[in-house]
Amino acid sequence: MGEQSFGGVHWIEQHAQRLAVMPGAGGGVVAWQWVRGGEPVDLWRAWDGRTPRMQALASYPLLPWSNRISGGGFEHAGRFHALAPNTPDDPYPIHGDGWLQPWQLTRSSEDDGVQMQLRSAGYGGSPYHYEASQSFTLVDGGMVQSLSVTNRGEHPLPFGLAQHPWFTRTPACRLSARVDGVWLARPDKIPTGYTTDFPEGWNLGQGARVDRLVIDNGFGGWDGEALIEWPERDLALRMHSTLTLPDGSQARPDCLLYAPAEPPVFCFEPISHPIDAAHLPGQPGWTEVAPGQSMALVVAWRFSSSPADRSAATA
């Protein structure tokens, strides 16, 4: 799993941008580009057009929960819900199942953007029955990306949402985001505890040199703002993330930084709950959604050649 029959790319162009999505491949994004000086500049790491793996796409949605869940599943309201591993290279189920199913393109136009929908009913033995929608609207200087899920099952269940964009990692690339602390983890990425004492180079509020890190950890206390800079490319990308809970209230998501040793890529993900939230004390962010209720994650992206200041995303 994680490998699919790729095909059916849909492009739109608007506001000096180009966006390509592939609904049949987990509702994923093939490319998001800024047309600068007549040349396309990749804002997310673009798909190479060959590799049939979701992890090779520019971005994809994570739902009805994100990242890893240990223990073979989770317990809720006195009932244990089993979850099986869903990729060949990880011992834990990871990223839910929305990214493993084909979505339907329901709207695609230069003026109105792109919208995709998914109806999922117990995929792979999952306890989740849900409807999901995601949309991408190109605006002047950026894009608004939204992801929502509605519980269509018979019982309340905890849900989660996240986005998984991939970025190019360059020697001078810098990520800045105000966070309070970080979840430390075992080698298998399952958290062992939360700390406000950041390991060397991990305090995103001070600006992290991404090329110097090997990391796959979640951060808490994030205010939803972030800035990614590529000085070599004369490029900066800002993001603002907001979470809408089932009761209609607004909240700030957590975030996760993934930077492997190889290849030169990284991910900065807005996430509604930490890794393995179902088994953490207090189950932070593990949000119960009753039948018919919904939750949503909205990310507003803005790009520029060089930011005038970094105050919006730094301590």
Coordinates of C-alpha atoms in Angstrom, one line a residue:
M1 CA 0.0 0.0 0.0
G2 CA 1.1 3.5 -0.6
E3 CA 1.6 2.6 -4.3
Q4 CA -1.2 3.3 -6.6
S5 CA -2.2 3.5 -10.3
F6 CA -1.3 7.1 -11.0
G7 CA -3.1 9.1 -13.7
G8 CA -5.7 11.8 -14.4
V9 CA -3.7 15.0 -13.7
H10 CA -5.8 18.2 -13.6
W11 CA -4.1 21.6 -14.0
I12 CA -5.4 25.0 -13.3
E13 CA -3.7 28.4 -13.8
Q14 CA -4.6 31.6 -12.0
H15 CA -2.8 34.6 -10.4
A16 CA 0.6 33.7 -11.9
Q17 CA 0.3 30.2 -10.4
R18 CA -0.1 26.6 -11.7
L19 CA -1.6 23.8 -9.6
A20 CA -1.9 20.2 -10.6
V21 CA -3.9 17.6 -8.6
M22 CA -4.3 13.8 -9.1
P23 CA -7.7 12.8 -7.5
G24 CA -7.2 9.1 -8.3
A25 CA -3.9 9.1 -6.3
G26 CA -5.2 9.7 -2.8
G27 CA -6.4 13.2 -3.7
G28 CA -2.8 14.2 -3.9
V29 CA -1.1 17.3 -5.4
V30 CA 1.3 16.9 -8.3
A31 CA 2.7 20.4 -8.3
W32 CA 2.1 23.9 -7.0
Q33 CA 4.2 26.5 -8.9
W34 CA 4.7 30.3 -9.0
V35 CA 5.2 31.6 -12.5
R36 CA 8.0 34.1 -11.9
G37 CA 9.5 35.9 -14.8
G38 CA 7.8 33.5 -17.1
E39 CA 9.4 30.5 -15.5
P40 CA 7.6 28.0 -13.1
V41 CA 9.1 27.9 -9.6
D42 CA 8.1 24.9 -7.5
L43 CA 6.7 26.0 -4.1
W44 CA 6.3 22.4 -3.0
R45 CA 8.6 19.6 -4.2
A46 CA 7.0 18.5 -7.4
W47 CA 6.2 14.9 -8.4
D48 CA 8.8 13.5 -10.8
G49 CA 6.1 12.1 -13.1
R50 CA 7.4 8.5 -12.7
T51 CA 7.4 7.2 -9.1
P52 CA 4.0 5.6 -8.3
R53 CA 4.2 6.3 -4.5
M54 CA 2.2 8.8 -2.6
Q55 CA 5.3 9.9 -0.8
A56 CA 6.6 11.1 -4.1
L57 CA 3.8 13.6 -4.6
A58 CA 4.0 17.3 -3.7
S59 CA 1.4 17.0 -1.0
Y60 CA -1.5 14.8 0.2
P61 CA -4.2 14.9 2.9
L62 CA -4.0 12.9 6.1
L63 CA -7.3 11.7 7.6
P64 CA -9.3 10.4 9.5
W65 CA -6.2 10.7 11.7
S66 CA -2.6 11.5 11.1
N67 CA 0.9 10.0 11.6
R68 CA 1.4 6.7 13.6
I69 CA -0.9 4.8 16.1
S70 CA 0.7 2.1 18.2
G71 CA -0.8 -0.8 20.1
G72 CA -2.6 -2.3 17.1
G73 CA -5.3 0.3 17.4
F74 CA -7.1 2.4 20.0
E75 CA -9.8 2.3 22.6
H76 CA -12.7 4.7 22.7
A77 CA -15.9 4.6 24.8
G78 CA -14.9 1.2 26.2
R79 CA -14.4 -0.4 22.8
F80 CA -11.1 -1.3 21.2
H81 CA -10.8 -0.5 17.5
A82 CA -8.1 -2.4 15.6
L83 CA -5.9 -0.8 13.0
A84 CA -3.6 -2.7 10.8
P85 CA -0.3 -1.4 9.3
N86 CA -1.0 0.1 6.0
T87 CA 2.4 0.6 4.4
P88 CA 5.2 -2.0 3.7
D89 CA 7.9 0.0 5.4
D90 CA 6.3 1.0 8.8
P91 CA 5.2 -1.4 11.6
Y92 CA 2.4 1.0 12.6
P93 CA -0.7 2.2 10.7
I94 CA 0.2 5.7 9.5
H95 CA -1.6 8.8 8.2
G96 CA -5.1 7.3 8.2
D97 CA -6.6 5.9 4.9
G98 CA -7.7 9.0 2.9
W99 CA -4.4 9.1 1.1
L100 CA -4.8 5.4 0.1
Q101 CA -8.1 5.8 -1.7
P102 CA -9.1 7.5 -5.0
W103 CA -11.0 10.8 -4.6
Q104 CA -13.5 12.3 -7.0
L105 CA -12.9 15.6 -8.7
T106 CA -16.1 17.7 -8.1
R107 CA -14.9 21.1 -9.3
S108 CA -12.0 22.4 -11.4
S109 CA -11.9 25.9 -12.9
E110 CA -9.6 28.8 -13.2
D111 CA -11.9 31.1 -11.2
D112 CA -13.2 28.7 -8.5
G113 CA -10.2 26.4 -8.0
V114 CA -10.2 22.7 -7.4
Q115 CA -12.4 20.6 -5.1
M116 CA -12.2 16.8 -4.4
Q117 CA -14.4 14.5 -2.3
L118 CA -14.1 11.1 -0.8
R119 CA -16.7 8.7 0.7
S120 CA -15.0 6.0 2.8
A121 CA -16.8 3.1 4.5
G122 CA -14.6 0.9 6.6
Y123 CA -11.6 0.9 4.3
G124 CA -9.3 -2.0 4.9
G125 CA -11.3 -3.0 8.0
S126 CA -11.1 0.5 9.5
P127 CA -13.7 1.5 12.0
Y128 CA -14.2 4.8 10.2
H129 CA -17.1 5.7 7.9
Y130 CA -16.8 9.3 6.7
E131 CA -17.1 11.9 4.0
A132 CA -14.2 14.2 3.2
S133 CA -13.7 17.2 1.1
Q134 CA -10.6 19.2 0.1
S135 CA -10.4 22.4 -1.9
F136 CA -7.6 24.5 -3.3
T137 CA -8.2 28.2 -4.3
L138 CA -5.5 30.2 -6.0
V139 CA -5.5 33.8 -4.8
D140 CA -3.3 36.8 -5.5
G141 CA 0.1 35.9 -4.0
G142 CA -0.8 32.4 -2.7
M143 CA -3.4 29.7 -2.1
V144 CA -6.1 28.7 0.4
Q145 CA -6.2 25.0 1.1
S146 CA -8.9 23.3 3.1
L147 CA -9.6 19.8 4.3
S148 CA -12.8 18.7 6.2
V149 CA -14.2 15.4 7.4
T150 CA -17.7 14.4 8.5
N151 CA -18.4 11.3 10.6
R152 CA -20.9 9.1 8.7
G153 CA -20.6 6.2 11.1
E154 CA -23.2 5.1 13.7
H155 CA -21.0 6.0 16.7
P156 CA -18.8 8.9 17.9
L157 CA -15.1 8.3 17.1
P158 CA -12.0 10.4 17.6
F159 CA -10.8 12.0 14.3
G160 CA -7.8 13.9 13.2
L161 CA -6.7 16.0 10.2
A162 CA -3.3 17.0 8.7
Q163 CA -1.6 18.1 5.5
H164 CA 1.6 16.6 4.2
P165 CA 3.4 19.0 1.9
W166 CA 7.0 18.3 0.8
F167 CA 9.6 20.9 0.3
T168 CA 13.0 21.1 -1.3
R169 CA 15.8 21.2 1.4
T170 CA 18.7 23.5 0.5
P171 CA 21.9 24.3 2.5
A172 CA 20.6 27.7 3.6
C173 CA 16.9 26.7 4.0
R174 CA 15.4 28.1 7.3
L175 CA 12.1 27.3 9.0
S176 CA 10.7 29.6 11.6
A177 CA 7.6 28.9 13.8
R178 CA 6.6 29.8 17.3
V179 CA 6.3 26.6 19.4
D180 CA 6.3 25.9 23.1
G181 CA 7.9 22.4 23.1
V182 CA 8.6 19.2 21.3
W183 CA 7.6 15.5 21.6
L184 CA 10.7 13.4 22.0
A185 CA 10.4 9.9 20.5
R186 CA 11.8 6.4 20.4
P187 CA 13.6 5.3 17.3
D188 CA 10.3 4.0 15.9
K189 CA 8.9 7.6 16.1
I190 CA 6.5 6.9 19.0
P191 CA 6.6 9.8 21.5
T192 CA 8.1 9.2 24.9
G193 CA 7.4 12.6 26.5
Y194 CA 7.0 16.3 25.9
T195 CA 9.7 18.8 26.8
T196 CA 10.2 22.6 26.5
D197 CA 14.0 22.0 26.6
F198 CA 14.7 21.9 22.9
P199 CA 17.5 19.7 21.6
E200 CA 20.2 21.7 19.8
G201 CA 18.9 23.3 16.7
W202 CA 15.3 22.3 17.2
N203 CA 13.8 25.5 18.6
L204 CA 11.8 26.6 15.6
G205 CA 11.0 29.9 17.2
Q206 CA 14.7 30.8 16.8
G207 CA 14.7 29.7 13.2
A208 CA 15.9 26.2 12.3
R209 CA 18.4 25.4 9.7
V210 CA 16.6 22.5 8.2
D211 CA 19.5 21.1 6.2
R212 CA 21.4 20.5 9.5
L213 CA 18.6 18.4 11.1
V214 CA 17.5 14.7 10.9
I215 CA 14.1 14.8 12.6
D216 CA 10.6 13.3 12.6
N217 CA 9.0 14.9 15.7
G218 CA 5.8 16.8 16.6
F219 CA 5.8 20.3 18.2
G220 CA 3.2 21.7 20.6
G221 CA 2.0 25.2 21.5
W222 CA 2.2 26.4 17.8
D223 CA 0.4 29.6 17.0
G224 CA -0.4 28.4 13.4
E225 CA 2.1 30.7 11.7
A226 CA 5.3 29.6 9.9
L227 CA 7.8 31.0 7.5
I228 CA 10.1 28.9 5.2
E229 CA 12.9 30.7 3.5
W230 CA 15.2 29.6 0.6
P231 CA 17.8 32.4 0.3
E232 CA 19.5 30.6 -2.6
R233 CA 16.2 30.6 -4.5
D234 CA 15.2 34.2 -3.4
L235 CA 12.0 32.6 -2.2
A236 CA 9.9 32.7 1.0
L237 CA 6.7 30.9 1.8
R238 CA 4.4 31.8 4.7
M239 CA 1.6 29.7 6.1
H240 CA -1.3 30.3 8.5
S241 CA -3.3 27.3 9.8
T242 CA -6.6 27.1 11.6
L243 CA -8.6 24.2 12.9
T244 CA -12.4 24.2 13.3
L245 CA -13.6 21.7 15.9
P246 CA -17.0 19.9 15.8
D247 CA -18.6 22.4 18.1
G248 CA -17.7 25.2 15.6
S249 CA -14.9 26.7 17.8
Q250 CA -11.6 27.7 16.3
A251 CA -8.3 26.2 17.5
R252 CA -4.6 26.1 16.5
P253 CA -3.2 22.8 15.3
D254 CA 0.1 21.4 16.3
C255 CA 2.9 20.9 13.8
L256 CA 5.4 18.2 12.7
L257 CA 8.8 18.6 11.1
Y258 CA 10.2 15.6 9.1
A259 CA 13.7 15.9 7.7
P260 CA 15.3 12.6 6.7
A261 CA 19.0 12.1 6.2
E262 CA 18.4 11.5 2.5
P263 CA 17.1 12.7 0.1
P264 CA 17.3 16.6 0.3
V265 CA 13.6 17.1 1.2
F266 CA 11.6 17.9 4.3
C267 CA 8.0 18.2 5.4
F268 CA 6.4 20.7 7.7
E269 CA 2.9 19.5 8.5
P270 CA 0.0 21.2 10.3
I271 CA -1.6 18.4 12.4
S272 CA -4.6 18.4 14.6
H273 CA -3.1 15.9 17.1
P274 CA 0.4 14.6 18.0
I275 CA 1.8 11.3 16.8
D276 CA 0.1 8.4 18.7
A277 CA -2.3 10.8 20.5
A278 CA -4.6 7.9 21.3
H279 CA -2.0 6.5 23.7
L280 CA -0.6 9.8 25.1
P281 CA -1.6 11.1 28.5
G282 CA -4.8 13.1 28.1
Q283 CA -5.0 12.2 24.4
P284 CA -4.1 15.7 23.2
G285 CA -6.0 16.8 20.0
W286 CA -7.7 13.4 19.7
T287 CA -11.0 14.9 18.9
E288 CA -14.3 13.1 19.2
V289 CA -16.6 13.6 16.3
A290 CA -20.3 12.5 16.7
P291 CA -22.2 11.1 13.7
G292 CA -23.1 14.0 11.4
Q293 CA -20.5 16.3 12.9
S294 CA -17.5 17.7 11.1
M295 CA -14.1 19.2 11.7
A296 CA -11.9 21.2 9.3
L297 CA -8.3 22.3 8.7
V298 CA -7.6 25.4 6.6
V299 CA -4.1 26.5 5.6
A300 CA -3.5 29.9 3.9
W301 CA -0.2 30.0 1.9
R302 CA 1.6 33.2 0.8
F303 CA 4.8 33.4 -1.2
S304 CA 7.2 36.2 -2.0
S305 CA 10.7 36.8 -3.4
S306 CA 12.1 37.9 0.0
P307 CA 10.2 38.6 3.2
A308 CA 10.4 42.1 4.5
D309 CA 10.5 40.9 8.1
R310 CA 10.3 37.6 10.0
S311 CA 8.3 38.9 13.0
A312 CA 5.1 37.1 12.1
A313 CA 6.7 33.7 12.5
T314 CA 9.6 34.2 15.0
A315 CA 9.9 34.7 18.7

